[in-house]
Coordinates of C-alpha atoms and ligand atoms in Angstrom, one line a residue:
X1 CA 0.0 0.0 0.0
X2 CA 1.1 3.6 -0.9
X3 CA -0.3 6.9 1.1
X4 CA 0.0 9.8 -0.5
X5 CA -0.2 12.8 2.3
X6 CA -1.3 16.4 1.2
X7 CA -0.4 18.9 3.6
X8 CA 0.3 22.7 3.5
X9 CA -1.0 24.6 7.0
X10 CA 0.8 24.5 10.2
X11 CA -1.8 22.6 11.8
X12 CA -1.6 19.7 9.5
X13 CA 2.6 19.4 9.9
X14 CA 1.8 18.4 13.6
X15 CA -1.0 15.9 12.2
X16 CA 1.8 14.6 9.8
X17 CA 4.2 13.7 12.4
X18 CA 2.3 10.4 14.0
X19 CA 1.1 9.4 10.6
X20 CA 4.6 9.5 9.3
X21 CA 5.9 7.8 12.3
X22 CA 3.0 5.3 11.8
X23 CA 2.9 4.4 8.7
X24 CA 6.8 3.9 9.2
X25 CA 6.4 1.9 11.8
X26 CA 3.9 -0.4 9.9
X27 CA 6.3 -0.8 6.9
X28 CA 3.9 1.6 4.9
X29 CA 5.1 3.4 1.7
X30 CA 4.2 6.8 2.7
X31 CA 4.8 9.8 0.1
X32 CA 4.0 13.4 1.2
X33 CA 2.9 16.2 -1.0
X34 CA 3.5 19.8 0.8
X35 CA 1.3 22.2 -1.5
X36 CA 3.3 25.4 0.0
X37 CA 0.4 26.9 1.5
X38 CA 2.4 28.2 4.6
X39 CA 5.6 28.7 3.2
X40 CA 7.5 30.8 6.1
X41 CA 10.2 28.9 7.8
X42 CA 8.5 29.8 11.6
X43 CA 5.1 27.9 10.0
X44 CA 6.6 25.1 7.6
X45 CA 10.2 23.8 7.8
X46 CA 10.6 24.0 12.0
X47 CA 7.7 21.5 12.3
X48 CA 9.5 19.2 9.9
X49 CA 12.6 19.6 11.2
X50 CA 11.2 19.2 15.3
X51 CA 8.9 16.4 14.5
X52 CA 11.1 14.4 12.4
X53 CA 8.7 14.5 9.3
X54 CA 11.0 13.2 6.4
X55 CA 10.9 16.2 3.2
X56 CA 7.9 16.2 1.2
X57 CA 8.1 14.5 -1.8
X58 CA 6.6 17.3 -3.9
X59 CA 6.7 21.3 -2.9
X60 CA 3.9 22.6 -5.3
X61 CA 4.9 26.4 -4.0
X62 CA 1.2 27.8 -4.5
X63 CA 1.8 30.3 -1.7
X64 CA -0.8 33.0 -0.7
X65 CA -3.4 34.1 -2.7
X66 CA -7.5 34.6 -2.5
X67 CA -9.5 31.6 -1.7
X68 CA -10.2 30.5 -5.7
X69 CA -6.9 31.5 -6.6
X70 CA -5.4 29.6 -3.8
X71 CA -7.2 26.4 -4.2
X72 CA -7.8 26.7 -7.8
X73 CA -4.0 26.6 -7.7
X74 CA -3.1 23.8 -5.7
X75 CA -6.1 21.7 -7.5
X76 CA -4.4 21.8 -10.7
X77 CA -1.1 21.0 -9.3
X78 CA -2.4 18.1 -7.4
X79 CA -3.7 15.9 -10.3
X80 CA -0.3 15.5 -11.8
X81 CA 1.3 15.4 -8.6
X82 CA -1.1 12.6 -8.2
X83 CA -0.6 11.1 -11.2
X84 CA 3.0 10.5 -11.1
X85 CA 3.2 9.7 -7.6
X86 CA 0.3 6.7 -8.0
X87 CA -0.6 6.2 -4.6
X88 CA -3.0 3.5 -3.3
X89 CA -5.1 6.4 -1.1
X90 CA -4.9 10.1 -0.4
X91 CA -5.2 11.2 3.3
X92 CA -5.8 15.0 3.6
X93 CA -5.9 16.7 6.6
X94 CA -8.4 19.1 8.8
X95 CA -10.1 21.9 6.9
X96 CA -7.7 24.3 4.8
X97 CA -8.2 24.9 1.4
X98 CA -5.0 22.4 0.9
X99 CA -7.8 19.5 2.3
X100 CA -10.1 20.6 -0.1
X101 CA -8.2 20.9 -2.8
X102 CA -6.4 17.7 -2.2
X103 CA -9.9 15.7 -2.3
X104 CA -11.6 16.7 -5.1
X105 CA -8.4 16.4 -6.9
X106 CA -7.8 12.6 -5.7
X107 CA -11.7 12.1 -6.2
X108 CA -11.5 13.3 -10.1
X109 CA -8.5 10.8 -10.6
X110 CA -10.7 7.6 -8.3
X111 CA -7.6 7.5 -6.0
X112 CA -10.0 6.7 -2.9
X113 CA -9.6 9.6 -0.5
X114 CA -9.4 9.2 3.1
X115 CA -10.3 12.5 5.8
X116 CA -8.5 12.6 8.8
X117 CA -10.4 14.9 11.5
X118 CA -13.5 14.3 10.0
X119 CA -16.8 15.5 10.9
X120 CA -15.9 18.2 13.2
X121 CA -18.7 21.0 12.8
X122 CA -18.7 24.5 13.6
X123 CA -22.3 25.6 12.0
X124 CA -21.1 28.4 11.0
X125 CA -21.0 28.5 7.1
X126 CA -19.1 31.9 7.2
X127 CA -16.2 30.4 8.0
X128 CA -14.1 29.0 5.2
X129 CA -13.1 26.1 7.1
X130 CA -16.2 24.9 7.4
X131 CA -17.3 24.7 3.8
X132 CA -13.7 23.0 3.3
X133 CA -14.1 20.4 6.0
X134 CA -18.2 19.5 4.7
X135 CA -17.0 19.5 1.1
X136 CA -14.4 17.2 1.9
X137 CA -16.5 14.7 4.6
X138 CA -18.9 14.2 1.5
X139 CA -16.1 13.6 -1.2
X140 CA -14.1 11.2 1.3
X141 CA -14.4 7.3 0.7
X142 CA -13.3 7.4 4.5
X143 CA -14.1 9.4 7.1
X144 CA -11.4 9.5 10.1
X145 CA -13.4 10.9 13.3
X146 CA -11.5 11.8 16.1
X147 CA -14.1 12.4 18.3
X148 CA -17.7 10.3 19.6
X149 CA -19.5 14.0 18.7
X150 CA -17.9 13.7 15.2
X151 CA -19.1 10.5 14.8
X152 CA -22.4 12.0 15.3
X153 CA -22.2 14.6 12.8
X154 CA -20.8 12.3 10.4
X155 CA -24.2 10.2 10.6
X156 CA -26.8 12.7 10.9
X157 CA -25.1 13.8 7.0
X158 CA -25.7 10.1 6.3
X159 CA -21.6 9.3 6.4
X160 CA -22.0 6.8 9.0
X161 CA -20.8 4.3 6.3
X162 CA -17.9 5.6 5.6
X163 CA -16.5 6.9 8.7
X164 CA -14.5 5.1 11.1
X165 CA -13.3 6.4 14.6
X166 CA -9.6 6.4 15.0
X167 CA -9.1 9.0 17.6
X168 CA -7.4 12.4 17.8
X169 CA -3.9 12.3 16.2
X170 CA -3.0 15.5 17.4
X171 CA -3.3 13.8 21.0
X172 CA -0.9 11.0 19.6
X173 CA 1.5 14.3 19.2
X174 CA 1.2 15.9 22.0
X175 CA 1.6 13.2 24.6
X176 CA 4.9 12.7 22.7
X177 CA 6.3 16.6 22.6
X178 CA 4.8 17.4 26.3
X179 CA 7.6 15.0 27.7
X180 CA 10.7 16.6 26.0
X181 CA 9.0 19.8 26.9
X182 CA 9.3 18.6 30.3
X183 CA 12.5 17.3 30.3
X184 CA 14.6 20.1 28.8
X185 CA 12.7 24.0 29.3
X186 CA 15.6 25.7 28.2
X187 CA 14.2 27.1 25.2
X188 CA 11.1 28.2 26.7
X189 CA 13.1 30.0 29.6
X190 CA 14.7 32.0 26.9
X191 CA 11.3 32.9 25.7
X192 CA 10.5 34.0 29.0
X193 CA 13.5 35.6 29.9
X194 CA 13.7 38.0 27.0
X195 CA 10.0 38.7 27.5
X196 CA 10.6 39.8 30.9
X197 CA 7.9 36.6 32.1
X198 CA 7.6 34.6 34.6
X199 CA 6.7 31.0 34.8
X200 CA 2.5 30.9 36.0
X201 CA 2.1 34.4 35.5
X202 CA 1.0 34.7 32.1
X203 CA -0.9 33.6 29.6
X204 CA -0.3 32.6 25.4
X205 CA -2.4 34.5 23.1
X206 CA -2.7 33.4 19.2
X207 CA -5.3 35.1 17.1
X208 CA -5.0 34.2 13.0
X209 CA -8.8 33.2 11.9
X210 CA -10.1 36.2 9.1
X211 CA -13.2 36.7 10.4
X212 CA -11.4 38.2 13.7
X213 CA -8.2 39.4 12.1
X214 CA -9.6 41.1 8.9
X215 CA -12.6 43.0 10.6
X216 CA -10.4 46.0 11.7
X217 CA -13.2 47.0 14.4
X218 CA -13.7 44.0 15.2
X219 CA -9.7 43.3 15.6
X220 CA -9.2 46.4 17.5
X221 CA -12.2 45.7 19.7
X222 CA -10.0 42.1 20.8
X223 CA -6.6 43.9 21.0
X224 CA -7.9 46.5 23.1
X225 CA -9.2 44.1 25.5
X226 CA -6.0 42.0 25.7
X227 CA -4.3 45.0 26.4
X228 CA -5.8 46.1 29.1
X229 CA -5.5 42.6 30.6
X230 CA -3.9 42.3 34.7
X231 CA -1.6 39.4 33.3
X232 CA 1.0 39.7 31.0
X233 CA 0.1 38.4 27.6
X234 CA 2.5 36.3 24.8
X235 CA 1.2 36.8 22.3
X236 CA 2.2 35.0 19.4
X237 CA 1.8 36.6 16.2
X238 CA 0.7 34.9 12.9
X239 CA 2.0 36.7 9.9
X240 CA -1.8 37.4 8.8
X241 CA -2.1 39.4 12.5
X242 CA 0.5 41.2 11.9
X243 CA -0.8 42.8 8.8
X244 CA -3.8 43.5 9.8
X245 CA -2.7 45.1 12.7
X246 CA -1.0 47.4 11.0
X247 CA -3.9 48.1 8.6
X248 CA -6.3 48.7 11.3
X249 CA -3.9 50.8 13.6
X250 CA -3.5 48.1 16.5
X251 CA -0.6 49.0 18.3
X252 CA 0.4 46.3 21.0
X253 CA 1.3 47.7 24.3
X254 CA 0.1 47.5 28.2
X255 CA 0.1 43.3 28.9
X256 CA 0.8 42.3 25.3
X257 CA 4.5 41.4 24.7
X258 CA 4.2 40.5 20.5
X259 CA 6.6 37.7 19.8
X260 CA 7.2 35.7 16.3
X261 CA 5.1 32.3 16.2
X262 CA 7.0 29.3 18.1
X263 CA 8.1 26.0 16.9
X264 CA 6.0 23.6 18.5
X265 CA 8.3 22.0 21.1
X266 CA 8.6 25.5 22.3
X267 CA 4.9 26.5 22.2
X268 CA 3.5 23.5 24.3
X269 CA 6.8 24.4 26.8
X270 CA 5.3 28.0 26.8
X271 CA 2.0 26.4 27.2
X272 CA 3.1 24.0 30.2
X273 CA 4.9 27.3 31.9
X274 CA 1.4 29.8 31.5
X275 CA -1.9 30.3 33.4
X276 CA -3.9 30.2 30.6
X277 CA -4.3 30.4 26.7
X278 CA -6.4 33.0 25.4
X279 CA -7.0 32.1 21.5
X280 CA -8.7 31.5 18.0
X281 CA -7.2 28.5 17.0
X282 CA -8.6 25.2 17.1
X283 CA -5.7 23.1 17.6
X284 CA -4.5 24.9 20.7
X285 CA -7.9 24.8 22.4
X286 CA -7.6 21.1 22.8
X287 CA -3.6 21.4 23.4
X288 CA -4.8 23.1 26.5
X289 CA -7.2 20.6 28.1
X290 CA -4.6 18.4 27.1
X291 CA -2.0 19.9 28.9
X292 CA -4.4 20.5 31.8
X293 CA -4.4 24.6 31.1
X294 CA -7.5 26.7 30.9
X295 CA -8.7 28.5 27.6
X296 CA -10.6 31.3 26.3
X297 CA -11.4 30.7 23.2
X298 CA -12.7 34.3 21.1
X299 CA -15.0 32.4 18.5
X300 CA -18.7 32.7 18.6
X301 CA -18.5 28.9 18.2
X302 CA -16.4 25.7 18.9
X303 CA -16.0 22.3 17.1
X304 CA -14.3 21.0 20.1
X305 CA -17.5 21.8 22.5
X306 CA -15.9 19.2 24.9
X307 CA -13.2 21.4 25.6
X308 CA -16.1 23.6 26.9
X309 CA -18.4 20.6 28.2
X310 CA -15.8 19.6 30.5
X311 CA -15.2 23.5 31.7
X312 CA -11.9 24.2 30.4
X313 CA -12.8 26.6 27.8
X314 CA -14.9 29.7 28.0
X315 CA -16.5 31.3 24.3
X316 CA -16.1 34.8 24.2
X317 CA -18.4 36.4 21.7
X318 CA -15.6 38.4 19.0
X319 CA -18.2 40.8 18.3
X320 CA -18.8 41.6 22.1
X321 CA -15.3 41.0 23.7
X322 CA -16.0 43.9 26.7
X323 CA -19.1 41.8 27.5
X324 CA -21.1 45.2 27.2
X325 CA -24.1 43.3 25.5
X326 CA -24.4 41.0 28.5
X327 CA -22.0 38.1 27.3
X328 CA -18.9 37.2 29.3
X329 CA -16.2 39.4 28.9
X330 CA -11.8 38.5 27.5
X331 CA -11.0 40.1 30.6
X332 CA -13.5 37.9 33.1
X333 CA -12.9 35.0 31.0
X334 CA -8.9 35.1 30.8
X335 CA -8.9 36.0 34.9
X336 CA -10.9 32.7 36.0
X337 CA -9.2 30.3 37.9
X338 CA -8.5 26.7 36.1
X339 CA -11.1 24.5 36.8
X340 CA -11.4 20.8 39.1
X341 CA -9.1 18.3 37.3
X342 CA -11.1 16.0 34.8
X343 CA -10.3 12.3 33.9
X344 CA -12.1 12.6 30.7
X345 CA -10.1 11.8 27.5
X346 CA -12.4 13.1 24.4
X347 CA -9.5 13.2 22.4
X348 CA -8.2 9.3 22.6
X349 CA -5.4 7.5 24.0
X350 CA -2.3 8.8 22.3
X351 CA -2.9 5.8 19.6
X352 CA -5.1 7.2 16.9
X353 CA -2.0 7.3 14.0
X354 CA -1.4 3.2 13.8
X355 CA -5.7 3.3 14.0
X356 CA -5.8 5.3 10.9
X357 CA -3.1 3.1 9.0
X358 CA -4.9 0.5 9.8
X359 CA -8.0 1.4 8.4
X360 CA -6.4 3.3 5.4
X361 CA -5.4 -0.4 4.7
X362 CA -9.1 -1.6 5.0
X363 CA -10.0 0.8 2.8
X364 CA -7.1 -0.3 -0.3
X365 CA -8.3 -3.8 0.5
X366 CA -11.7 -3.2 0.1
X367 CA -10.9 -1.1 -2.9
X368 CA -8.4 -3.6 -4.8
Ligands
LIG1 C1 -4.9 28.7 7.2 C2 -6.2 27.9 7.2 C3 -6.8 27.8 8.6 C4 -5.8 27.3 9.6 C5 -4.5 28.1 9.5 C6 -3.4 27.5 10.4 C7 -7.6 28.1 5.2 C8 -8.8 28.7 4.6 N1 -7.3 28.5 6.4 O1 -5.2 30.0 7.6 O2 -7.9 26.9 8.6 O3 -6.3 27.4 10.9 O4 -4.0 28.0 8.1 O5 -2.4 28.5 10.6 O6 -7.0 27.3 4.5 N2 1.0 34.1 5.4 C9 2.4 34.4 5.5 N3 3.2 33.4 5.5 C10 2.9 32.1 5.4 C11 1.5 31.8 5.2 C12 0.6 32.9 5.2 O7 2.8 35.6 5.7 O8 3.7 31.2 5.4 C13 0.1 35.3 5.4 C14 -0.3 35.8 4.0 O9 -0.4 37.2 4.1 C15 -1.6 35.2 3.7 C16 -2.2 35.1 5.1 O10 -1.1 34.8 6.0 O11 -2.4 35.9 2.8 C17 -3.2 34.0 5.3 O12 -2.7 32.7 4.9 P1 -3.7 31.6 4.5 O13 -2.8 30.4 4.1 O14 -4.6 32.0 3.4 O15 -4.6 31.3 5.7 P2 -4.2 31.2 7.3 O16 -4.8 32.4 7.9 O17 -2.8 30.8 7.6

C-alpha cells in the first residue's frame, strides 16, 4: 500500500508527524505532497525539522493568494502530482483549502480519499473552514473521526458508512512533545526571559482566523481588550495578524508582549509554563485541556465543544469582547481560575496514527 499525504498549513505538519511515524512503523510506503500553502520557515520547515517529518516528496509552491486562486491553484497542481506519484489512497488533513483541494483532486482521478479529523462542525458556514471540511466529509471514501460527537455529525449527513473512529492524532503528538517539553525548558526560559515573564504568570495568546483578524473594528475591539489585561500576555503573532494590525492601527502595548510564532516543542513548553491560553485557533484549544491549562477561546463557536463541556474553555463572543451586550467578557474570561481536574479523555489514547493506518489499509483492501 502507498499513502499519499497532502499537507500545507501548520496545523496539518503536527497531524503529519504520527502518521509519518506510523505508517513507518507499519512498513507503509508513505509519500507526502507539501502544497506550499504556509511557506515561512516559523510555519513550515521548524515543524518538519522538530517532528522528524521526512521532506515532502513534492513542494507545489502555491503560496498565498485569494481563496479560488489559492485552491484553484493547488487543485491543478495536485492531479499530476497525483498522477506521477500513483498512490493507493490520499489522506488530507483538517479543513484548509490544501484539504479541499487535495480531495476533489484525488476524487477526479478515483484514488479513494481518506479524511482525517473528520466531521468536526462548527455551523457556521461563514467560516471558510467549514465549507472545506463539509465539502471534503462528503467527497471522502473514509471518514477518520477523532471524536464520539464527530461520529455524530458524520451520521446525521448520512456518512455513518464511511466513517471510522480512530481518535485524535494531534493527541498521539502531543503526549509525545509534552515529555521533552518537560525534560529540557531551556528554550522556553529564553522565551520568558527575553519577554521579561515569569513561569504561572502569564498567559499565550494566538489570534489568525479572518473573520477576527480582517474586521479591523472588530480586531481592535480584541486587541484593546487583551491590552488592558492584569496578566502579561505572549502573544504570538501569525504573519496574517500582523498585517492586519498594521492596517487597522493596533498598536500592541500595556500586557501584550508580541513575539514571532513558536516551533512547537517551544509552544506547548510556553503552554506547560502559563496560566492560561487565550485564543482562536482550534488546535490549541484542545492542546490546553490536554495539557491541563485553561482557555478562552474568542469564537462565537467551537467544534471541540468538549473542551467547553468539561469547563476548560470559556467562548467569548468576538463581536462583544468587553461583554457590554451581556455576554462574558476576554477580561472575566482570561482571569478565571482553572477549573477541578477531569479524567475525561475526548481526544483518545495517544494511539489514533497506527488506528488510521490501519483502516487506510481496510480501505485499499476493500478497494483492490
Ligand atoms: C490557514 C487555514 C486555517 C488554519 C491556518 C493555520 C484556510 C482557509 N485557512 O489559515 O484553517 O487554521 O491556516 O495556521 O486554509 N502568510 C504568511 N506566511 C505564510 C502563510 C501565510 O505571511 O507562510 C500570510 C499571508 O499574508 C496570507 C495570510 O497569512 O495571505 C493568510 O494565509 P492563508 O494560508 O490564506 O490562511 P491562514 O490564515 O494561515
Amino acid at each position: 500500500m502507498k499513502i499519499l499525504s497532502v499537507v500545507g498549513a501548520r496545523p496539518q505538519f503536527v497531524k503529519l508527524a504520527p502518521v509519518a511515524h506510523a505508517a513507518a512503523a507499519a512498513d507503509v510506503e508513505h509519500a507526502i505532497v507539501h502544497t506550499g500553502q504556509h511557506y515561512d520557515p516559523m510555519l513550515s520547515d521548524v515543524f518538519f525539522r522538530d517532528l522528524g517529518i521526512p521532506a515532502p516528496d513534492r513542494h507545489l509552491g502555491v503560496g498565498s493568494g485569494g481563496h479560488g486562486a489559492q485552491t484553484g491553484q493547488i487543485l491543478a497542481a495536485m492531479d499530476d502530482a497525483i498522477t506521477e506519484l500513483a498512490p493507493d489512497v490520499v489522506l488530507v488533513y483538517g479543513d484548509t483549502n490544501s484539504t479541499l483541494a487535495g480531495a476533489l483532486s484525488a476524487v477526479k482521478l478515483h484514488v479513494p480519499v481518506a479524511h482525517l479529523e473528520a466531521g468536526l462542525r462548527s455551523f457556521n458556514r461563514a467560516m471558510p473552514e467549514e465549507i472545506n471540511r463539509v465539502l471534503t466529509d462528503h467527497a471522502a471514501d473514509l471518514c477518520l473521526a477523532p471524536t464520539a460527537v464527530a461520529v455524530e455529525h458524520l451520521a446525521a449527513e448520512g456518512l455513518a458508512g464511511s466513517t471510522v473512529l480512530v481518535g485524535d492524532v494531534m493527541t498521539d503528538v502531543l503526549l509525545e512533545v509534552r515529555e521533552r517539553a518537560l525534560a529540557d525548558t531551556s528554550a522556553v526560559d529564553a522565551v520568558l526571559a527575553a519577554a521579561g515573564l515569569a513561569r504561572g504568570e502569564f498567559l499565550v495568546a494566538t489570534l489568525h482566523r479572518a473573520e477576527n483578524t480582517d474586521d479591523p473594528a472588530r480586531l481592535r475591539a480584541i486587541a484593546a481588550e487583551l491590552m488592558a489585561l492584569p496578566v502579561p500576555v505572549l502573544l504570538l503573532a501569525h504573519p496574517r495578524l500582523v498585517a492586519r494590525s498594521a492596517e487597522a492601527g493596533v498598536e500592541w502595548s500595556g500586557a501584550v508582549r508580541l513575539h514571532a510564532p513558536l516551533a512547537y516543542p517551544e509552544l506547548v513548553g510556553a503552554v506547560l509554563a502559563s496560566r492560561g491560553v487565550v485564543t482562536d485557533s482550534g488546535g490549541l484549544q484542545k492542546e490546553a485541556f490536554l495539557l491541563g491549562v485553561p482557555c478562552t477561546t474568542v469564537r462565537t463557536e467551537t467544534e471541540w465543544v468538549e473542551t467547553v463541556e468539561l469547563g476548560w474553555n470559556v467562548l467569548v463572543d468576538p463581536r462583544d469582547p468587553s461583554g457590554t451586550g451581556g455576554g462574558t467578557s476576554l477580561g472575566a474570561a482570561a482571569s478565571r481560575p482553572a477549573p477541578a481536574p477531569t479524567e475525561a479523555t475526548p481526544y483518545g489514547d495517544g494511539h489514533a496514527a497506527p488506528r488510521t493506518i490501519e483502516a487506510l489499509r481496510a480501505l485499499v483492501e476493500r478497494r483492490a
